[in-house]
């Protein structure tokens, strides 16, 4: 069984990026033929026709198919996970565990120094950003 990932496939021209949201095998190249195209993402802000002072980044996708792929075990890339969280298609921070800014061993070392338990995990990151400790 192959592992499937939801990620962005780069299209467009130089200095005008355009992405397709695709379901693809993790071992395939970024722009390889996907299992299924799920949507499109245009990161360049464009003015709205009725109000030119307001810009928008356009994202269109098939939410039912994205839910299907997530249901069968496909993992979103960090960027796609962020987009899905913004659209409330996945709970924030629950489905995809991306890479941490700080290594786990450093956080555990900090927890041992301060005597904190794992119940205050979100507060550790904020405290760790403000207090500088040497690595273990």
XYZ file of C-alpha atoms in Angstrom:
136
model
C 0.000 0.000 0.000
C 1.373 3.378 -0.912
C 1.358 6.391 1.378
C -0.671 9.290 0.007
C -0.059 12.939 0.780
C -2.123 16.025 0.009
C 0.259 18.677 -1.249
C 0.732 21.532 -3.691
C 1.948 20.924 -7.254
C 3.628 23.996 -8.738
C 2.322 25.349 -12.049
C 2.228 28.771 -13.649
C 5.025 30.945 -14.998
C 8.099 32.632 -13.625
C 7.152 35.134 -10.901
C 3.492 34.078 -11.250
C 3.080 30.955 -9.118
C -0.067 28.874 -9.311
C -0.615 25.630 -7.432
C -2.848 22.596 -7.752
C -3.879 20.827 -4.557
C -3.299 17.151 -5.350
C -3.382 13.710 -3.764
C -0.113 12.016 -4.682
C 2.189 9.222 -3.557
C 4.851 10.596 -1.187
C 7.665 9.107 -3.264
C 6.654 10.947 -6.439
C 8.201 14.226 -7.580
C 6.487 17.536 -6.837
C 5.008 17.959 -10.328
C 4.495 14.271 -11.155
C 1.122 12.965 -12.297
C -1.146 12.916 -9.217
C -3.685 10.327 -8.180
C -6.317 13.070 -8.175
C -6.457 16.849 -8.558
C -8.419 18.247 -5.621
C -8.289 21.984 -6.198
C -6.332 25.106 -7.095
C -4.540 27.787 -5.074
C -3.519 31.171 -6.464
C -1.267 32.896 -3.878
C -0.995 36.210 -5.779
C -3.469 38.745 -4.329
C -5.897 40.028 -6.952
C -8.288 42.997 -6.536
C -11.980 42.257 -6.308
C -14.017 43.443 -9.331
C -16.522 45.434 -7.272
C -13.956 46.865 -4.803
C -10.425 47.288 -6.244
C -8.978 48.378 -2.894
C -9.619 44.885 -1.457
C -7.505 41.955 -2.663
C -8.016 38.220 -2.335
C -6.020 35.025 -2.740
C -8.192 32.476 -4.505
C -8.513 28.891 -3.275
C -10.960 26.483 -4.912
C -11.215 22.808 -4.052
C -13.519 19.827 -3.821
C -14.143 19.570 -0.071
C -15.865 16.174 -0.342
C -12.869 14.590 -2.066
C -10.456 16.172 0.421
C -12.501 14.707 3.288
C -12.427 11.336 1.506
C -8.634 11.347 1.170
C -8.186 12.445 4.781
C -10.583 9.679 5.811
C -8.526 6.980 4.101
C -5.331 8.163 5.787
C -3.760 10.741 3.480
C -1.563 13.234 5.334
C -1.550 16.900 4.266
C 1.715 18.754 3.819
C 2.285 21.598 6.322
C 1.144 24.232 3.806
C -1.976 22.329 2.781
C -2.747 21.603 6.440
C -2.589 25.342 7.182
C -4.958 26.075 4.278
C -7.366 23.331 5.389
C -7.316 24.650 8.960
C -8.162 28.145 7.713
C -11.135 26.680 5.810
C -12.211 24.605 8.863
C -11.906 21.348 6.911
C -9.669 19.917 9.635
C -9.466 20.799 13.329
C -6.652 23.187 14.114
C -3.452 21.334 14.973
C -5.173 17.964 15.478
C -4.756 16.034 12.228
C -1.305 17.010 11.089
C 1.654 17.228 13.407
C 4.244 19.259 11.536
C 7.825 19.801 12.571
C 8.339 21.725 15.766
C 10.363 24.910 15.832
C 12.229 23.546 18.853
C 13.496 19.956 19.095
C 11.568 17.784 21.542
C 14.706 16.930 23.511
C 15.319 20.648 24.177
C 11.741 21.139 25.386
C 11.961 18.059 27.640
C 15.262 19.389 29.027
C 13.575 22.726 29.739
C 10.645 20.938 31.410
C 13.037 19.068 33.715
C 14.830 22.297 34.634
C 11.640 24.128 35.541
C 9.669 21.173 36.948
C 6.775 21.531 34.480
C 4.559 18.667 33.359
C 3.053 18.079 29.915
C -0.292 19.647 30.853
C 1.191 23.106 30.192
C 2.745 22.190 26.810
C 1.450 25.289 24.899
C 2.826 27.594 27.601
C 6.264 25.981 27.340
C 6.785 27.199 23.789
C 5.874 30.779 24.714
C 8.095 30.678 27.795
C 10.896 29.053 25.828
C 10.782 31.862 23.281
C 11.299 34.482 25.970
C 13.864 32.644 28.114
C 17.124 31.411 26.610
C 18.532 28.096 27.844
C 21.594 26.255 26.517
C 20.900 23.065 24.559
C 21.263 19.761 26.456
